[in-house]
Amino acid sequence: MDPTSRITLRPFKLTDVDDFLKYAGDETATRHMRWNPITSREEALTHLETVAIPHPWRRSIGLLDDDEDRSIGYISIFPGSGDDRSRANVGYILAAEYWGQGIVTAALRIAVSTVFADLPEVVRLQALVEVEHRASQRVLEKAGFLREGLLRKYGYCKGEIRDLFIYSLLSTDQRRI
């Protein structure tokens, strides 16, 4: 069965702690994240309580297995505030064992289909992607995002300053999926 037909997007729950720790503690899965891998169940639980659950729009990517919805990653959409409230930053992570199956692309399409209604002031979604991270670039392009340009030496990740591509999707874009 195609795994993309079994995915859901839903708010995090504290009971996701063990599944969350599997991918958030994996150096491969977190290699392109700005944060370091989570190293303990206690740290994972604290992260869920203080970051993931209260986040304005962070959804667990759930995989339905035998009527159970296991967290295998997340989509995060962080809206700006004040004069920046018209845009939101997009980020995501997926457990490495599920890479290459179209799951993040499908989850991002689901997110895009609802986020502009959920966050009505947001008209622009944007994502920053390391130049070397071609798989993430393909995810964004397949979900309808447009590469706008290269931001040279723009952001730090794991102590290194990196070149990043910026991608965007507008609420008015016709290529939205």
mmCIF file of C-alpha atoms in Angstrom:
data_model
loop_
_atom_site.group_PDB
_atom_site.id
_atom_site.type_symbol
_atom_site.label_atom_id
_atom_site.label_comp_id
_atom_site.label_asym_id
_atom_site.label_seq_id
_atom_site.Cartn_x
_atom_site.Cartn_y
_atom_site.Cartn_z
ATOM 1 C CA MET A 1 0.000 0.000 0.000
ATOM 2 C CA ASP A 2 1.225 3.498 -0.880
ATOM 3 C CA PRO A 3 2.340 5.164 2.392
ATOM 4 C CA THR A 4 1.115 8.591 1.238
ATOM 5 C CA SER A 5 -2.471 7.298 1.377
ATOM 6 C CA ARG A 6 -1.977 6.535 5.089
ATOM 7 C CA ILE A 7 -0.626 9.870 6.307
ATOM 8 C CA THR A 8 -2.361 12.392 8.515
ATOM 9 C CA LEU A 9 -1.484 15.812 9.877
ATOM 10 C CA ARG A 10 -2.540 16.415 13.440
ATOM 11 C CA PRO A 11 -1.458 18.295 16.567
ATOM 12 C CA PHE A 12 1.198 16.610 18.688
ATOM 13 C CA LYS A 13 0.250 14.652 21.806
ATOM 14 C CA LEU A 14 2.432 13.791 24.790
ATOM 15 C CA THR A 15 1.981 10.130 23.871
ATOM 16 C CA ASP A 16 4.048 10.834 20.721
ATOM 17 C CA VAL A 17 7.194 11.077 22.847
ATOM 18 C CA ASP A 18 8.763 7.735 21.901
ATOM 19 C CA ASP A 19 8.039 8.113 18.181
ATOM 20 C CA PHE A 20 9.260 11.729 18.270
ATOM 21 C CA LEU A 21 12.503 10.685 19.954
ATOM 22 C CA LYS A 22 13.178 8.137 17.189
ATOM 23 C CA TYR A 23 13.519 10.826 14.494
ATOM 24 C CA ALA A 24 14.401 13.883 16.605
ATOM 25 C CA GLY A 25 17.265 11.925 18.142
ATOM 26 C CA ASP A 26 18.581 10.624 14.828
ATOM 27 C CA GLU A 27 21.648 12.451 13.489
ATOM 28 C CA THR A 28 20.771 11.513 9.906
ATOM 29 C CA ALA A 29 17.220 12.887 10.133
ATOM 30 C CA THR A 30 18.335 16.068 11.944
ATOM 31 C CA ARG A 31 21.431 16.769 9.829
ATOM 32 C CA HIS A 32 19.836 19.777 8.089
ATOM 33 C CA MET A 33 17.905 21.027 11.130
ATOM 34 C CA ARG A 34 19.245 24.025 13.057
ATOM 35 C CA TRP A 35 18.891 22.168 16.348
ATOM 36 C CA ASN A 36 20.967 19.274 17.623
ATOM 37 C CA PRO A 37 19.486 15.788 17.991
ATOM 38 C CA ILE A 38 17.442 15.201 21.120
ATOM 39 C CA THR A 39 19.260 12.724 23.340
ATOM 40 C CA SER A 40 16.772 11.501 25.966
ATOM 41 C CA ARG A 41 13.110 10.696 26.474
ATOM 42 C CA GLU A 42 12.949 13.446 29.116
ATOM 43 C CA GLU A 43 14.313 16.012 26.652
ATOM 44 C CA ALA A 44 11.836 14.805 24.012
ATOM 45 C CA LEU A 45 8.927 15.141 26.444
ATOM 46 C CA THR A 46 10.030 18.648 27.437
ATOM 47 C CA HIS A 47 10.277 19.615 23.763
ATOM 48 C CA LEU A 48 6.759 18.350 23.081
ATOM 49 C CA GLU A 49 5.359 20.178 26.134
ATOM 50 C CA THR A 50 7.121 23.504 25.633
ATOM 51 C CA VAL A 51 7.695 23.759 21.864
ATOM 52 C CA ALA A 52 5.682 21.372 19.679
ATOM 53 C CA ILE A 53 2.284 21.386 21.403
ATOM 54 C CA PRO A 54 2.025 25.162 22.037
ATOM 55 C CA HIS A 55 3.436 26.015 18.561
ATOM 56 C CA PRO A 56 0.984 28.087 16.477
ATOM 57 C CA TRP A 57 0.996 25.586 13.546
ATOM 58 C CA ARG A 58 3.152 22.488 14.009
ATOM 59 C CA ARG A 59 1.541 19.231 12.971
ATOM 60 C CA SER A 60 2.761 15.705 13.441
ATOM 61 C CA ILE A 61 2.989 13.691 10.253
ATOM 62 C CA GLY A 62 1.142 10.581 11.317
ATOM 63 C CA LEU A 63 1.328 7.218 9.619
ATOM 64 C CA LEU A 64 -1.761 5.074 10.058
ATOM 65 C CA ASP A 65 -0.777 1.526 10.974
ATOM 66 C CA ASP A 66 -3.422 -0.904 12.274
ATOM 67 C CA ASP A 67 -5.689 1.995 13.307
ATOM 68 C CA GLU A 68 -2.773 3.599 15.160
ATOM 69 C CA ASP A 69 -1.437 6.994 14.106
ATOM 70 C CA ARG A 70 2.342 6.977 14.721
ATOM 71 C CA SER A 71 4.310 10.227 14.505
ATOM 72 C CA ILE A 72 7.033 9.906 11.856
ATOM 73 C CA GLY A 73 7.850 13.600 11.396
ATOM 74 C CA TYR A 74 6.312 17.041 11.373
ATOM 75 C CA ILE A 75 5.440 20.083 9.306
ATOM 76 C CA SER A 76 5.990 23.417 11.020
ATOM 77 C CA ILE A 77 4.546 26.686 9.776
ATOM 78 C CA PHE A 78 5.639 29.625 11.878
ATOM 79 C CA PRO A 79 3.769 32.866 11.157
ATOM 80 C CA GLY A 80 5.489 36.196 11.493
ATOM 81 C CA SER A 81 4.144 38.970 13.701
ATOM 82 C CA GLY A 82 3.692 42.715 13.426
ATOM 83 C CA ASP A 83 4.718 43.939 9.983
ATOM 84 C CA ASP A 84 5.862 40.392 9.125
ATOM 85 C CA ARG A 85 2.466 38.782 9.775
ATOM 86 C CA SER A 86 1.791 38.336 6.040
ATOM 87 C CA ARG A 87 4.408 35.582 5.778
ATOM 88 C CA ALA A 88 5.206 32.331 7.511
ATOM 89 C CA ASN A 89 8.277 30.106 7.521
ATOM 90 C CA VAL A 90 7.920 26.435 6.648
ATOM 91 C CA GLY A 91 10.038 23.615 8.021
ATOM 92 C CA TYR A 92 9.761 19.853 8.224
ATOM 93 C CA ILE A 93 11.487 16.689 9.344
ATOM 94 C CA LEU A 94 10.804 13.050 8.571
ATOM 95 C CA ALA A 95 12.202 9.869 10.091
ATOM 96 C CA ALA A 96 15.001 8.725 7.752
ATOM 97 C CA GLU A 97 13.450 5.290 7.231
ATOM 98 C CA TYR A 98 10.559 6.978 5.351
ATOM 99 C CA TRP A 99 12.655 9.156 3.024
ATOM 100 C CA GLY A 100 12.099 8.893 -0.716
ATOM 101 C CA GLN A 101 8.463 7.772 -0.499
ATOM 102 C CA GLY A 102 6.753 11.112 -1.195
ATOM 103 C CA ILE A 103 5.484 11.426 2.377
ATOM 104 C CA VAL A 104 6.747 14.952 3.112
ATOM 105 C CA THR A 105 5.531 16.197 -0.278
ATOM 106 C CA ALA A 106 2.070 14.763 0.410
ATOM 107 C CA ALA A 107 2.056 16.170 3.960
ATOM 108 C CA LEU A 108 3.148 19.596 2.731
ATOM 109 C CA ARG A 109 0.366 19.594 0.124
ATOM 110 C CA ILE A 110 -2.144 18.814 2.873
ATOM 111 C CA ALA A 111 -0.702 21.622 5.016
ATOM 112 C CA VAL A 112 -0.838 24.141 2.160
ATOM 113 C CA SER A 113 -4.460 23.224 1.471
ATOM 114 C CA THR A 114 -5.468 24.336 4.984
ATOM 115 C CA VAL A 115 -2.889 26.767 6.330
ATOM 116 C CA PHE A 116 -4.076 29.858 4.450
ATOM 117 C CA ALA A 117 -7.558 29.365 5.953
ATOM 118 C CA ASP A 118 -6.120 28.561 9.399
ATOM 119 C CA LEU A 119 -3.850 31.653 9.330
ATOM 120 C CA PRO A 120 -5.838 34.214 7.285
ATOM 121 C CA GLU A 121 -3.266 37.028 7.598
ATOM 122 C CA VAL A 122 -0.608 34.836 5.964
ATOM 123 C CA VAL A 123 -0.362 35.267 2.196
ATOM 124 C CA ARG A 124 3.184 33.973 1.723
ATOM 125 C CA LEU A 125 4.778 30.720 2.839
ATOM 126 C CA GLN A 126 8.550 30.610 2.568
ATOM 127 C CA ALA A 127 11.217 28.003 3.182
ATOM 128 C CA LEU A 128 14.990 28.233 3.430
ATOM 129 C CA VAL A 129 16.894 25.186 2.183
ATOM 130 C CA GLU A 130 20.607 24.455 2.165
ATOM 131 C CA VAL A 131 22.049 24.416 -1.348
ATOM 132 C CA GLU A 132 23.345 20.873 -0.766
ATOM 133 C CA HIS A 133 19.952 19.526 0.359
ATOM 134 C CA ARG A 134 18.538 18.569 -3.041
ATOM 135 C CA ALA A 135 15.879 16.217 -1.655
ATOM 136 C CA SER A 136 14.267 19.039 0.323
ATOM 137 C CA GLN A 137 14.390 21.290 -2.727
ATOM 138 C CA ARG A 138 12.488 18.634 -4.704
ATOM 139 C CA VAL A 139 9.884 18.339 -1.918
ATOM 140 C CA LEU A 140 9.160 22.066 -2.105
ATOM 141 C CA GLU A 141 9.066 22.142 -5.902
ATOM 142 C CA LYS A 142 6.676 19.158 -6.065
ATOM 143 C CA ALA A 143 4.442 20.913 -3.507
ATOM 144 C CA GLY A 144 4.219 23.984 -5.772
ATOM 145 C CA PHE A 145 6.839 26.254 -4.210
ATOM 146 C CA LEU A 146 8.947 28.495 -6.440
ATOM 147 C CA ARG A 147 12.694 28.920 -5.957
ATOM 148 C CA GLU A 148 13.235 32.664 -5.719
ATOM 149 C CA GLY A 149 16.956 32.880 -5.273
ATOM 150 C CA LEU A 150 20.193 32.134 -3.498
ATOM 151 C CA LEU A 151 20.991 33.722 -0.152
ATOM 152 C CA ARG A 152 24.756 33.539 0.180
ATOM 153 C CA LYS A 153 26.219 32.834 3.634
ATOM 154 C CA TYR A 154 22.755 33.419 5.053
ATOM 155 C CA GLY A 155 22.304 31.150 8.040
ATOM 156 C CA TYR A 156 24.034 28.951 10.556
ATOM 157 C CA CYS A 157 23.416 25.235 10.843
ATOM 158 C CA LYS A 158 25.418 23.100 13.230
ATOM 159 C CA GLY A 159 28.000 25.869 13.662
ATOM 160 C CA GLU A 160 28.617 26.481 9.954
ATOM 161 C CA ILE A 161 27.352 29.440 7.971
ATOM 162 C CA ARG A 162 25.596 28.128 4.870
ATOM 163 C CA ASP A 163 24.289 29.253 1.520
ATOM 164 C CA LEU A 164 20.501 28.824 1.342
ATOM 165 C CA PHE A 165 17.904 28.852 -1.385
ATOM 166 C CA ILE A 166 14.655 30.653 -0.603
ATOM 167 C CA TYR A 167 11.392 29.178 -1.856
ATOM 168 C CA SER A 168 7.911 30.639 -1.657
ATOM 169 C CA LEU A 169 4.272 29.837 -2.249
ATOM 170 C CA LEU A 170 1.634 32.574 -2.238
ATOM 171 C CA SER A 171 -2.016 32.146 -1.357
ATOM 172 C CA THR A 172 -2.816 33.452 -4.838
ATOM 173 C CA ASP A 173 -0.504 31.091 -6.739
ATOM 174 C CA GLN A 174 -2.343 29.040 -9.348
ATOM 175 C CA ARG A 175 0.144 26.152 -9.115
ATOM 176 C CA ARG A 176 -0.906 25.389 -5.529
ATOM 177 C CA ILE A 177 -1.753 21.730 -5.199
#
